[in-house]
Amino acid sequence: SNGLSKEFLWGGAVAAHQLEGGWQEGGKGLSVADVMTVGKPGQERGITDGIISGEYYPNHEAIDFYHHYKEDIALLKEMGFKCFRTSIAWTRIYPTGEESEPNEAGLKFYDDLFDELLANDIEPVITLSHFELPYHLVTEYGGFRNRQVIDLFVKFAETCFKRYQDKVKYWMTFNEINNQANYDSDFLVFTNSGLRFKPGENREEGMYQAAHNELVASARAVKLGHDINPDFQIGCMIAMGPVYPATMNPDDVLAAQKAMEKNYFFADVHVNGVYPDFLTKYWARKGFNINITAEDEADLKSGTVDYIGFSYYMSHAVKKDSEIAFDDMTPQNSQVRNTYLEASDWGWQIDPKGLRYALNWFTDKYHLPLFIVENGFGAYDKVAEDGAVHDDYRIDYLREHIRQMKLAVVEDGVDLIGYTPWGCIDLVSAGTGEMDKRYGFIYVDKNNKNEGTLKRSKKDSFDWFKEVIASNGENL
Ligand code: P53
């Protein structure tokens, strides 16, 4: 074909904790996102032990989508959205994670939200776990390191699948499950798995155990979902940032390959239902003892995913340090700046061709349909005298990425379900907790200091993206 199919799912993506607010509405429990403060470029946000009075927690109110969703969906409809990706906040359904019966007020909120989307011909695309673990499971269980949390997640997934089986077809289990490969970051292991390490603990081994438990939880949910409704399309969700070698030196090429393995084995397990040999051999060399039962192995095989959802923001590059063995490379000690690329104010390297590369890489390796469920440009926006936001830099970023996406589909034959740019309406940044790191087509009047009216308005990119959708990607 000469273009994208008529069914191509144009839309946008958000996550419950980054926009809903209403942190105590309708019986909602405390989640990991509710105990995180604000950082800044180059400084990840803080995590407190429970709620500390006097601290500012930006996710508590966020943009109050909880009370504004009808007005917001009307704007998405005006842009012509075919789909809308959001998540179900686990703590609205099971406030501590441990209840035996779900919370009806929470279930009802998502019924109403999905009904509103469907009434506007917008298909909900739903992530089950997007950095929203009940905080109770951190304090009482140690997060996903504890096998009991597998059952608690599967219970939550089953409740959602049964309740929304006639409203939602596209699901994903764990958002960016592979972020924790960067286990030195307190933020990434906390948001993925509810892990809090003590000094002296082996963070890497703890991360692999939690990741394993999540992969089993995901597989069991996929199997259950397919039993509940065979029409469900259930995917994994991988943060994709291709890792390039810094030079043609074979050491750098191999370093890049090893870095890719450590970041993307998660997809191997989701897709193939088994661990790749490079990883189990690595664990043996490191003396890691990961508890994997025979039942886990069977579960992983019986719950492989239907598609690969992934986020794409940037690419990375690595250089082999002759003092550091391949086994001891980490994202911190081997990463270098790519001198061919510009970066955002947060240091994210802008690389549209990397998206085409990623689409081809996934296709070559896994031969599954793909879904770009996040892509976008976080930037400081200025409101002009006339109240408008002239975000041509955002339009440039998205245009170039859509061009490369189309080349991957039209010239390379990649099977792509859709494209949902991140933060289609301004929301709280996951990484820094800032409101002023904006991605939206829709501006929300609120800043890092919790000031603002929450009023919504259209940026220049709003009309641009509306035309992109209307022309099915032809008019960029
Ligand atoms: P923010 C790290 C690396 C790549 C993507 O991120 C990441 C992260 C975590 O910050 O997160 C994803 O808001 C994530 C979204 C997040 C979005 O990318 O830090 O799935 O929740 O908001 C953008 O600019």
Short mmCIF file of C-alpha atoms and ligand atoms in Angstrom, two decimals:
data_model
loop_
_atom_site.label_atom_id
_atom_site.label_comp_id
_atom_site.label_asym_id
_atom_site.label_seq_id
_atom_site.Cartn_x
_atom_site.Cartn_y
_atom_site.Cartn_z
CA SER A 1 0.00 0.00 0.00
CA ASN A 2 1.06 3.61 -0.45
CA GLY A 3 0.20 4.68 3.05
CA LEU A 4 -1.23 3.71 6.40
CA SER A 5 -4.35 1.54 6.54
CA LYS A 6 -7.76 3.09 7.19
CA GLU A 7 -7.91 1.27 10.52
CA PHE A 8 -4.65 2.84 11.75
CA LEU A 9 -5.17 3.89 15.37
CA TRP A 10 -4.21 7.56 15.70
CA GLY A 11 -4.60 8.88 19.21
CA GLY A 12 -2.74 9.89 22.32
CA ALA A 13 -1.47 8.39 25.56
CA VAL A 14 -1.56 9.21 29.27
CA ALA A 15 -1.42 7.32 32.56
CA ALA A 16 -3.94 7.48 35.40
CA HIS A 17 -1.52 8.71 38.06
CA GLN A 18 -0.15 11.51 35.86
CA LEU A 19 -3.46 13.18 35.09
CA GLU A 20 -6.41 11.96 37.16
CA GLY A 21 -5.68 13.54 40.52
CA GLY A 22 -8.52 12.69 42.90
CA TRP A 23 -6.00 10.73 44.93
CA GLN A 24 -8.51 10.08 47.70
CA GLU A 25 -11.74 10.19 45.68
CA GLY A 26 -14.10 7.23 45.51
CA GLY A 27 -12.19 5.21 48.10
CA LYS A 28 -8.87 5.25 46.22
CA GLY A 29 -5.88 3.94 48.16
CA LEU A 30 -2.33 5.31 48.27
CA SER A 31 -0.11 4.33 45.32
CA VAL A 32 3.63 4.61 44.77
CA ALA A 33 2.96 7.75 42.71
CA ASP A 34 1.32 9.42 45.73
CA VAL A 35 4.57 9.46 47.74
CA MET A 36 6.75 11.08 45.08
CA THR A 37 7.83 14.72 45.15
CA VAL A 38 9.27 17.05 42.44
CA GLY A 39 12.73 16.95 40.83
CA LYS A 40 14.15 18.93 37.94
CA PRO A 41 16.18 18.38 34.75
CA GLY A 42 18.98 16.00 35.68
CA GLN A 43 17.54 15.28 39.11
CA GLU A 44 14.96 12.55 39.57
CA ARG A 45 12.09 13.11 41.96
CA GLY A 46 12.17 12.10 45.61
CA ILE A 47 10.34 9.25 47.33
CA THR A 48 9.08 9.76 50.90
CA ASP A 49 8.13 7.15 53.51
CA GLY A 50 4.39 7.65 53.30
CA ILE A 51 2.81 11.11 53.16
CA ILE A 52 4.85 13.80 54.95
CA SER A 53 2.93 16.96 55.83
CA GLY A 54 4.34 20.08 54.20
CA GLU A 55 5.69 18.15 51.17
CA TYR A 56 4.22 18.80 47.73
CA TYR A 57 3.03 15.70 45.87
CA PRO A 58 2.13 16.74 42.31
CA ASN A 59 0.19 13.57 41.46
CA HIS A 60 -2.40 14.16 44.21
CA GLU A 61 -4.27 16.67 42.09
CA ALA A 62 -2.39 16.37 38.77
CA ILE A 63 -4.68 18.01 36.16
CA ASP A 64 -7.83 16.74 37.90
CA PHE A 65 -8.89 14.66 34.90
CA TYR A 66 -11.01 12.79 37.45
CA HIS A 67 -13.46 15.70 37.36
CA HIS A 68 -12.62 17.10 33.89
CA TYR A 69 -12.61 14.00 31.68
CA LYS A 70 -15.76 14.81 29.72
CA GLU A 71 -14.46 18.22 28.68
CA ASP A 72 -11.04 16.70 27.88
CA ILE A 73 -12.47 13.87 25.79
CA ALA A 74 -14.49 16.44 23.81
CA LEU A 75 -11.17 18.08 22.84
CA LEU A 76 -9.62 14.73 21.88
CA LYS A 77 -12.70 14.02 19.77
CA GLU A 78 -12.26 17.40 18.06
CA MET A 79 -8.71 16.35 17.12
CA GLY A 80 -10.18 13.21 15.56
CA PHE A 81 -8.67 10.66 17.95
CA LYS A 82 -9.45 7.05 17.03
CA CYS A 83 -8.06 5.73 20.31
CA PHE A 84 -6.96 6.92 23.73
CA ARG A 85 -4.40 5.11 25.84
CA THR A 86 -4.70 5.40 29.60
CA SER A 87 -4.23 3.11 32.60
CA ILE A 88 -6.48 1.83 35.35
CA ALA A 89 -5.23 2.99 38.74
CA TRP A 90 -4.88 -0.28 40.66
CA THR A 91 -5.63 1.57 43.94
CA ARG A 92 -9.07 2.70 42.73
CA ILE A 93 -10.01 -0.96 42.25
CA TYR A 94 -8.11 -2.53 45.18
CA PRO A 95 -7.08 0.33 47.50
CA THR A 96 -4.41 -1.67 49.35
CA GLY A 97 -4.10 -4.48 46.83
CA GLU A 98 -5.18 -7.01 49.45
CA GLU A 99 -8.97 -6.64 49.53
CA SER A 100 -10.93 -9.73 48.50
CA GLU A 101 -13.67 -7.64 46.82
CA PRO A 102 -13.03 -4.77 44.40
CA ASN A 103 -14.09 -1.19 45.16
CA GLU A 104 -17.28 -0.50 43.21
CA ALA A 105 -16.77 3.29 43.08
CA GLY A 106 -13.43 2.77 41.34
CA LEU A 107 -14.86 0.28 38.86
CA LYS A 108 -17.71 2.67 38.14
CA PHE A 109 -15.31 5.55 37.39
CA TYR A 110 -13.66 3.56 34.59
CA ASP A 111 -17.04 2.33 33.30
CA ASP A 112 -18.08 5.94 32.93
CA LEU A 113 -14.75 6.97 31.38
CA PHE A 114 -14.80 4.14 28.83
CA ASP A 115 -18.47 4.81 28.02
CA GLU A 116 -17.64 8.45 27.37
CA LEU A 117 -14.79 7.47 25.04
CA LEU A 118 -16.91 4.90 23.17
CA ALA A 119 -19.77 7.38 22.78
CA ASN A 120 -17.22 9.57 20.98
CA ASP A 121 -15.99 6.65 18.80
CA ILE A 122 -12.67 6.64 20.63
CA GLU A 123 -11.31 3.18 21.39
CA PRO A 124 -9.80 2.80 24.88
CA VAL A 125 -6.30 1.24 24.94
CA ILE A 126 -5.61 0.21 28.50
CA THR A 127 -2.46 -0.39 30.55
CA LEU A 128 -3.07 -2.40 33.72
CA SER A 129 -0.01 -1.27 35.64
CA HIS A 130 1.57 2.08 34.83
CA PHE A 131 3.75 2.99 37.86
CA GLU A 132 0.67 2.65 40.12
CA LEU A 133 1.41 -0.17 42.56
CA PRO A 134 -0.55 0.12 45.84
CA TYR A 135 1.87 1.65 48.36
CA HIS A 136 0.67 -0.90 50.93
CA LEU A 137 2.31 -3.62 48.83
CA VAL A 138 5.62 -1.78 49.18
CA THR A 139 5.49 -1.46 52.97
CA GLU A 140 3.95 -4.86 53.71
CA TYR A 141 5.43 -7.04 50.97
CA GLY A 142 8.54 -5.30 49.64
CA GLY A 143 6.92 -4.81 46.25
CA PHE A 144 7.26 -7.29 43.41
CA ARG A 145 10.26 -9.01 44.96
CA ASN A 146 7.62 -10.89 46.93
CA ARG A 147 5.91 -13.70 44.99
CA GLN A 148 2.58 -13.08 46.76
CA VAL A 149 2.24 -9.87 44.77
CA ILE A 150 1.89 -12.00 41.60
CA ASP A 151 -1.48 -13.31 42.79
CA LEU A 152 -2.60 -9.84 43.86
CA PHE A 153 -1.84 -8.45 40.40
CA VAL A 154 -3.58 -11.36 38.66
CA LYS A 155 -6.67 -10.78 40.81
CA PHE A 156 -6.66 -7.10 39.79
CA ALA A 157 -6.19 -8.00 36.10
CA GLU A 158 -9.02 -10.57 36.21
CA THR A 159 -11.40 -8.04 37.78
CA CYS A 160 -10.62 -5.51 35.02
CA PHE A 161 -10.83 -8.03 32.16
CA LYS A 162 -14.21 -9.32 33.36
CA ARG A 163 -15.70 -5.93 34.09
CA TYR A 164 -14.59 -4.19 30.88
CA GLN A 165 -14.56 -7.13 28.45
CA ASP A 166 -17.15 -5.54 26.17
CA LYS A 167 -15.57 -2.07 26.26
CA VAL A 168 -11.84 -2.63 25.91
CA LYS A 169 -10.08 -4.77 23.29
CA TYR A 170 -6.45 -3.53 23.44
CA TRP A 171 -4.63 -4.13 26.73
CA MET A 172 -1.06 -3.93 28.00
CA THR A 173 0.19 -5.48 31.24
CA PHE A 174 3.21 -3.57 32.71
CA ASN A 175 4.25 -0.16 31.42
CA GLU A 176 7.91 0.09 30.41
CA ILE A 177 8.69 -3.07 32.35
CA ASN A 178 12.34 -2.79 31.28
CA ASN A 179 13.06 0.64 32.85
CA GLN A 180 14.36 -1.20 35.91
CA ALA A 181 17.24 -2.63 33.85
CA ASN A 182 18.73 0.65 35.05
CA TYR A 183 18.67 -0.66 38.63
CA ASP A 184 20.92 2.11 40.02
CA SER A 185 17.98 4.52 39.79
CA ASP A 186 15.79 4.62 42.93
CA PHE A 187 12.98 6.08 40.84
CA LEU A 188 12.96 3.40 38.13
CA VAL A 189 12.96 0.38 40.46
CA PHE A 190 10.33 2.00 42.71
CA THR A 191 7.92 2.88 39.90
CA ASN A 192 8.33 -0.44 38.08
CA SER A 193 8.32 -2.79 41.04
CA GLY A 194 7.90 -0.96 44.35
CA LEU A 195 11.51 -1.72 45.30
CA ARG A 196 13.31 0.22 48.05
CA PHE A 197 16.87 -0.99 48.53
CA LYS A 198 18.89 -0.78 51.71
CA PRO A 199 22.60 0.02 51.54
CA GLY A 200 24.58 -3.14 50.84
CA GLU A 201 21.76 -5.02 49.15
CA ASN A 202 22.43 -6.45 45.70
CA ARG A 203 20.19 -4.16 43.67
CA GLU A 204 20.75 -5.98 40.41
CA GLU A 205 19.76 -9.39 41.76
CA GLY A 206 16.73 -7.90 43.53
CA MET A 207 15.66 -6.24 40.31
CA TYR A 208 15.89 -9.50 38.34
CA GLN A 209 13.74 -11.30 40.92
CA ALA A 210 11.08 -8.57 40.85
CA ALA A 211 11.17 -8.48 37.05
CA HIS A 212 10.74 -12.26 36.92
CA ASN A 213 7.73 -12.09 39.24
CA GLU A 214 6.21 -9.40 37.02
CA LEU A 215 6.85 -11.40 33.86
CA VAL A 216 5.02 -14.36 35.46
CA ALA A 217 2.19 -12.06 36.60
CA SER A 218 1.96 -10.68 33.07
CA ALA A 219 1.89 -14.13 31.46
CA ARG A 220 -0.79 -15.38 33.85
CA ALA A 221 -2.88 -12.27 33.12
CA VAL A 222 -2.48 -12.72 29.35
CA LYS A 223 -3.63 -16.34 29.60
CA LEU A 224 -6.60 -15.39 31.77
CA GLY A 225 -7.54 -12.49 29.49
CA HIS A 226 -7.61 -14.73 26.44
CA ASP A 227 -9.85 -17.19 28.32
CA ILE A 228 -12.23 -14.38 29.32
CA ASN A 229 -12.44 -12.88 25.84
CA PRO A 230 -10.58 -14.50 22.92
CA ASP A 231 -10.88 -11.24 20.97
CA PHE A 232 -8.64 -9.39 23.44
CA GLN A 233 -5.35 -8.14 22.05
CA ILE A 234 -2.96 -8.14 25.00
CA GLY A 235 0.50 -6.69 24.62
CA CYS A 236 3.60 -6.03 26.63
CA MET A 237 4.98 -2.49 26.94
CA ILE A 238 8.67 -1.86 26.42
CA ALA A 239 10.63 1.39 26.74
CA MET A 240 12.65 1.37 23.50
CA GLY A 241 15.77 3.47 23.22
CA PRO A 242 18.07 1.78 20.71
CA VAL A 243 21.68 1.56 21.86
CA TYR A 244 24.23 2.42 19.17
CA PRO A 245 27.96 1.72 19.24
CA ALA A 246 29.94 4.96 19.67
CA THR A 247 32.40 3.88 16.94
CA MET A 248 33.10 1.04 14.47
CA ASN A 249 35.48 -0.49 17.00
CA PRO A 250 34.24 -4.10 17.44
CA ASP A 251 34.46 -3.60 21.21
CA ASP A 252 31.91 -0.79 20.94
CA VAL A 253 29.70 -2.82 18.59
CA LEU A 254 29.67 -5.73 21.02
CA ALA A 255 29.10 -3.33 23.93
CA ALA A 256 26.01 -1.99 22.18
CA GLN A 257 24.74 -5.50 21.54
CA LYS A 258 25.23 -6.48 25.19
CA ALA A 259 23.46 -3.32 26.34
CA MET A 260 20.53 -4.12 24.05
CA GLU A 261 20.33 -7.66 25.50
CA LYS A 262 20.19 -6.40 29.08
CA ASN A 263 17.49 -3.88 28.20
CA TYR A 264 15.30 -5.98 25.91
CA PHE A 265 15.37 -9.56 27.24
CA PHE A 266 12.06 -8.57 28.85
CA ALA A 267 10.51 -8.61 25.37
CA ASP A 268 12.07 -12.03 24.64
CA VAL A 269 10.29 -13.48 27.68
CA HIS A 270 6.97 -11.78 26.90
CA VAL A 271 7.07 -12.94 23.27
CA ASN A 272 8.80 -16.34 23.42
CA GLY A 273 7.84 -17.42 26.93
CA VAL A 274 11.40 -18.40 27.87
CA TYR A 275 14.55 -16.67 29.11
CA PRO A 276 17.30 -16.27 26.53
CA ASP A 277 20.52 -18.22 27.23
CA PHE A 278 22.66 -15.09 27.41
CA LEU A 279 20.76 -14.03 30.52
CA THR A 280 20.65 -17.34 32.44
CA LYS A 281 24.38 -17.78 31.75
CA TYR A 282 25.04 -14.24 32.94
CA TRP A 283 23.10 -14.90 36.17
CA ALA A 284 25.19 -18.04 36.74
CA ARG A 285 28.48 -16.14 36.25
CA LYS A 286 27.30 -13.46 38.68
CA GLY A 287 26.12 -16.05 41.20
CA PHE A 288 22.57 -14.68 41.15
CA ASN A 289 19.98 -17.01 42.53
CA ILE A 290 16.65 -16.14 40.93
CA ASN A 291 13.71 -18.16 42.21
CA ILE A 292 12.00 -19.55 39.11
CA THR A 293 9.65 -22.50 39.66
CA ALA A 294 8.63 -25.16 37.13
CA GLU A 295 5.13 -23.70 37.30
CA ASP A 296 6.53 -20.24 36.45
CA GLU A 297 8.19 -21.69 33.37
CA ALA A 298 4.91 -23.24 32.25
CA ASP A 299 3.05 -19.98 32.94
CA LEU A 300 5.53 -17.93 30.91
CA LYS A 301 5.01 -20.27 27.93
CA SER A 302 1.23 -20.20 28.10
CA GLY A 303 0.84 -16.41 28.32
CA THR A 304 2.78 -14.95 25.42
CA VAL A 305 1.68 -11.55 24.10
CA ASP A 306 -0.28 -10.67 20.95
CA TYR A 307 1.62 -7.50 20.12
CA ILE A 308 4.46 -5.31 21.33
CA GLY A 309 3.54 -1.87 22.60
CA PHE A 310 6.49 0.42 23.05
CA SER A 311 7.52 3.96 23.90
CA TYR A 312 10.14 5.77 21.87
CA TYR A 313 11.67 9.11 22.85
CA MET A 314 15.39 8.91 22.13
CA SER A 315 18.35 6.71 21.31
CA HIS A 316 21.53 6.03 23.28
CA ALA A 317 25.16 5.28 22.49
CA VAL A 318 27.79 3.29 24.36
CA LYS A 319 31.56 3.12 24.33
CA LYS A 320 33.48 0.13 25.69
CA ASP A 321 35.78 1.15 28.53
CA SER A 322 38.82 -1.14 28.42
CA GLU A 323 38.87 -1.18 32.24
CA ILE A 324 35.31 -2.49 32.51
CA ALA A 325 34.38 -6.07 31.50
CA PHE A 326 31.32 -6.61 29.31
CA ASP A 327 29.57 -8.23 32.29
CA ASP A 328 30.13 -5.14 34.41
CA MET A 329 28.85 -2.54 31.96
CA THR A 330 25.90 -0.52 33.22
CA PRO A 331 23.87 2.25 31.57
CA GLN A 332 25.84 4.67 33.79
CA ASN A 333 29.39 3.52 33.11
CA SER A 334 29.20 2.95 29.37
CA GLN A 335 26.85 5.64 28.02
CA VAL A 336 28.23 8.50 25.88
CA ARG A 337 26.63 11.48 24.13
CA ASN A 338 25.81 11.04 20.47
CA THR A 339 27.52 13.97 18.76
CA TYR A 340 25.24 13.67 15.70
CA LEU A 341 22.10 14.45 17.70
CA GLU A 342 20.54 17.41 19.48
CA ALA A 343 18.92 16.94 22.86
CA SER A 344 15.90 18.33 24.71
CA ASP A 345 16.28 20.54 27.79
CA TRP A 346 16.20 17.31 29.80
CA GLY A 347 19.07 15.82 27.77
CA TRP A 348 16.89 13.41 25.76
CA GLN A 349 18.60 12.94 22.38
CA ILE A 350 16.29 13.58 19.46
CA ASP A 351 16.56 10.85 16.84
CA PRO A 352 13.64 10.32 14.42
CA LYS A 353 15.53 7.71 12.36
CA GLY A 354 16.01 5.76 15.56
CA LEU A 355 12.25 5.16 15.51
CA ARG A 356 12.48 3.53 12.08
CA TYR A 357 15.43 1.52 13.35
CA ALA A 358 13.43 0.44 16.43
CA LEU A 359 10.40 -0.59 14.37
CA ASN A 360 12.61 -2.72 12.12
CA TRP A 361 14.58 -4.16 15.04
CA PHE A 362 11.41 -5.34 16.81
CA THR A 363 10.02 -6.76 13.59
CA ASP A 364 13.19 -8.64 12.67
CA LYS A 365 13.48 -10.11 16.15
CA TYR A 366 9.87 -10.88 17.10
CA HIS A 367 7.65 -10.84 13.97
CA LEU A 368 4.68 -9.46 15.90
CA PRO A 369 2.41 -6.46 15.30
CA LEU A 370 3.76 -3.31 16.93
CA PHE A 371 2.03 -0.36 18.56
CA ILE A 372 3.85 2.94 19.21
CA VAL A 373 2.08 3.80 22.45
CA GLU A 374 4.32 6.74 23.43
CA ASN A 375 6.44 9.27 21.56
CA GLY A 376 6.81 12.97 22.14
CA PHE A 377 8.79 16.02 23.06
CA GLY A 378 8.90 17.31 26.62
CA ALA A 379 9.47 21.07 26.54
CA TYR A 380 8.94 24.34 28.39
CA ASP A 381 6.02 26.04 26.63
CA LYS A 382 5.49 29.81 26.70
CA VAL A 383 2.02 31.29 26.65
CA ALA A 384 2.12 34.22 24.18
CA GLU A 385 0.48 37.62 24.72
CA ASP A 386 -2.64 36.44 22.88
CA GLY A 387 -2.86 33.35 25.11
CA ALA A 388 -1.66 30.96 22.39
CA VAL A 389 1.20 28.45 22.64
CA HIS A 390 3.32 28.39 19.49
CA ASP A 391 4.92 24.98 19.88
CA ASP A 392 6.55 24.60 16.48
CA TYR A 393 9.42 22.61 18.13
CA ARG A 394 6.87 19.97 19.17
CA ILE A 395 5.35 19.87 15.69
CA ASP A 396 8.86 19.46 14.20
CA TYR A 397 9.66 16.57 16.53
CA LEU A 398 6.41 14.72 15.87
CA ARG A 399 6.47 15.37 12.10
CA GLU A 400 9.95 13.87 11.71
CA HIS A 401 9.04 10.84 13.80
CA ILE A 402 5.82 10.26 11.86
CA ARG A 403 7.83 10.47 8.59
CA GLN A 404 10.16 7.73 9.80
CA MET A 405 7.24 5.68 11.09
CA LYS A 406 5.62 5.82 7.66
CA LEU A 407 8.85 4.74 5.96
CA ALA A 408 9.01 1.74 8.29
CA VAL A 409 5.44 0.77 7.38
CA VAL A 410 5.36 1.64 3.68
CA GLU A 411 8.92 0.80 2.60
CA ASP A 412 9.98 -1.77 5.19
CA GLY A 413 6.66 -3.56 5.69
CA VAL A 414 6.43 -3.23 9.46
CA ASP A 415 3.02 -4.26 10.86
CA LEU A 416 1.96 -1.24 12.95
CA ILE A 417 -1.35 -0.97 14.81
CA GLY A 418 -1.23 2.70 15.73
CA TYR A 419 0.51 5.76 17.08
CA THR A 420 -0.38 7.49 20.34
CA PRO A 421 1.86 10.48 21.22
CA TRP A 422 2.60 10.80 24.91
CA GLY A 423 0.86 13.33 27.15
CA CYS A 424 -1.59 14.51 24.48
CA ILE A 425 -2.89 16.78 27.23
CA ASP A 426 -0.29 18.34 29.57
CA LEU A 427 0.24 16.24 32.68
CA VAL A 428 2.68 15.56 35.52
CA SER A 429 6.05 14.27 34.31
CA ALA A 430 6.78 10.74 35.48
CA GLY A 431 10.51 11.26 35.76
CA THR A 432 10.69 14.64 37.46
CA GLY A 433 7.14 15.30 38.71
CA GLU A 434 7.20 18.66 36.93
CA MET A 435 4.10 20.16 35.29
CA ASP A 436 6.34 22.45 33.24
CA LYS A 437 7.79 19.53 31.27
CA ARG A 438 4.98 19.51 28.75
CA TYR A 439 4.07 17.15 25.92
CA GLY A 440 0.49 18.14 25.12
CA PHE A 441 -1.52 19.37 22.17
CA ILE A 442 -3.74 20.76 24.91
CA TYR A 443 -2.22 23.23 27.38
CA VAL A 444 -3.21 23.00 31.03
CA ASP A 445 -2.78 26.12 33.16
CA LYS A 446 -0.76 24.75 36.06
CA ASN A 447 2.94 25.01 36.88
CA ASN A 448 5.64 23.29 38.95
CA LYS A 449 4.65 25.30 42.02
CA ASN A 450 1.05 24.05 41.98
CA GLU A 451 -0.23 27.44 40.71
CA GLY A 452 -2.83 27.79 37.97
CA THR A 453 -6.51 27.56 37.12
CA LEU A 454 -6.37 24.10 35.43
CA LYS A 455 -7.97 25.76 32.40
CA ARG A 456 -7.45 23.86 29.14
CA SER A 457 -6.51 25.53 25.81
CA LYS A 458 -5.32 24.43 22.37
CA LYS A 459 -1.68 24.80 21.34
CA ASP A 460 -0.65 25.27 17.69
CA SER A 461 0.13 21.54 17.59
CA PHE A 462 -3.59 20.83 18.22
CA ASP A 463 -4.71 21.93 14.77
CA TRP A 464 -1.63 20.43 13.17
CA PHE A 465 -2.28 16.97 14.65
CA LYS A 466 -5.96 17.23 13.79
CA GLU A 467 -4.99 17.61 10.12
CA VAL A 468 -2.46 14.74 10.39
CA ILE A 469 -5.23 12.43 11.58
CA ALA A 470 -7.81 13.71 9.09
CA SER A 471 -5.38 13.06 6.21
CA ASN A 472 -4.31 9.68 7.69
CA GLY A 473 -0.75 10.91 7.98
CA GLU A 474 -0.48 12.49 4.53
CA ASN A 475 -0.46 16.18 5.50
CA LEU A 476 2.45 16.68 7.83
P1 P53 B 1 8.74 12.05 31.57
C1 P53 B 1 12.32 7.13 31.51
C2 P53 B 1 12.79 6.92 30.23
C3 P53 B 1 11.90 6.87 29.17
C4 P53 B 1 10.54 6.99 29.40
O1 P53 B 1 8.69 10.74 30.66
C5 P53 B 1 10.07 7.15 30.67
C6 P53 B 1 10.96 7.25 31.72
C7 P53 B 1 10.48 7.52 33.08
O2 P53 B 1 10.50 8.91 33.28
O3 P53 B 1 8.77 7.21 30.98
C8 P53 B 1 7.74 7.12 30.03
O4 P53 B 1 7.35 12.23 32.10
C9 P53 B 1 6.52 6.74 30.81
C10 P53 B 1 5.57 7.89 31.02
C11 P53 B 1 6.35 9.17 31.07
C12 P53 B 1 6.96 9.39 29.70
O5 P53 B 1 7.79 8.31 29.33
O6 P53 B 1 9.72 11.74 32.63
O7 P53 B 1 5.83 5.62 30.30
O8 P53 B 1 4.83 7.62 32.18
O9 P53 B 1 5.59 10.27 31.43
C13 P53 B 1 7.79 10.66 29.60
O10 P53 B 1 9.13 13.16 30.67
#
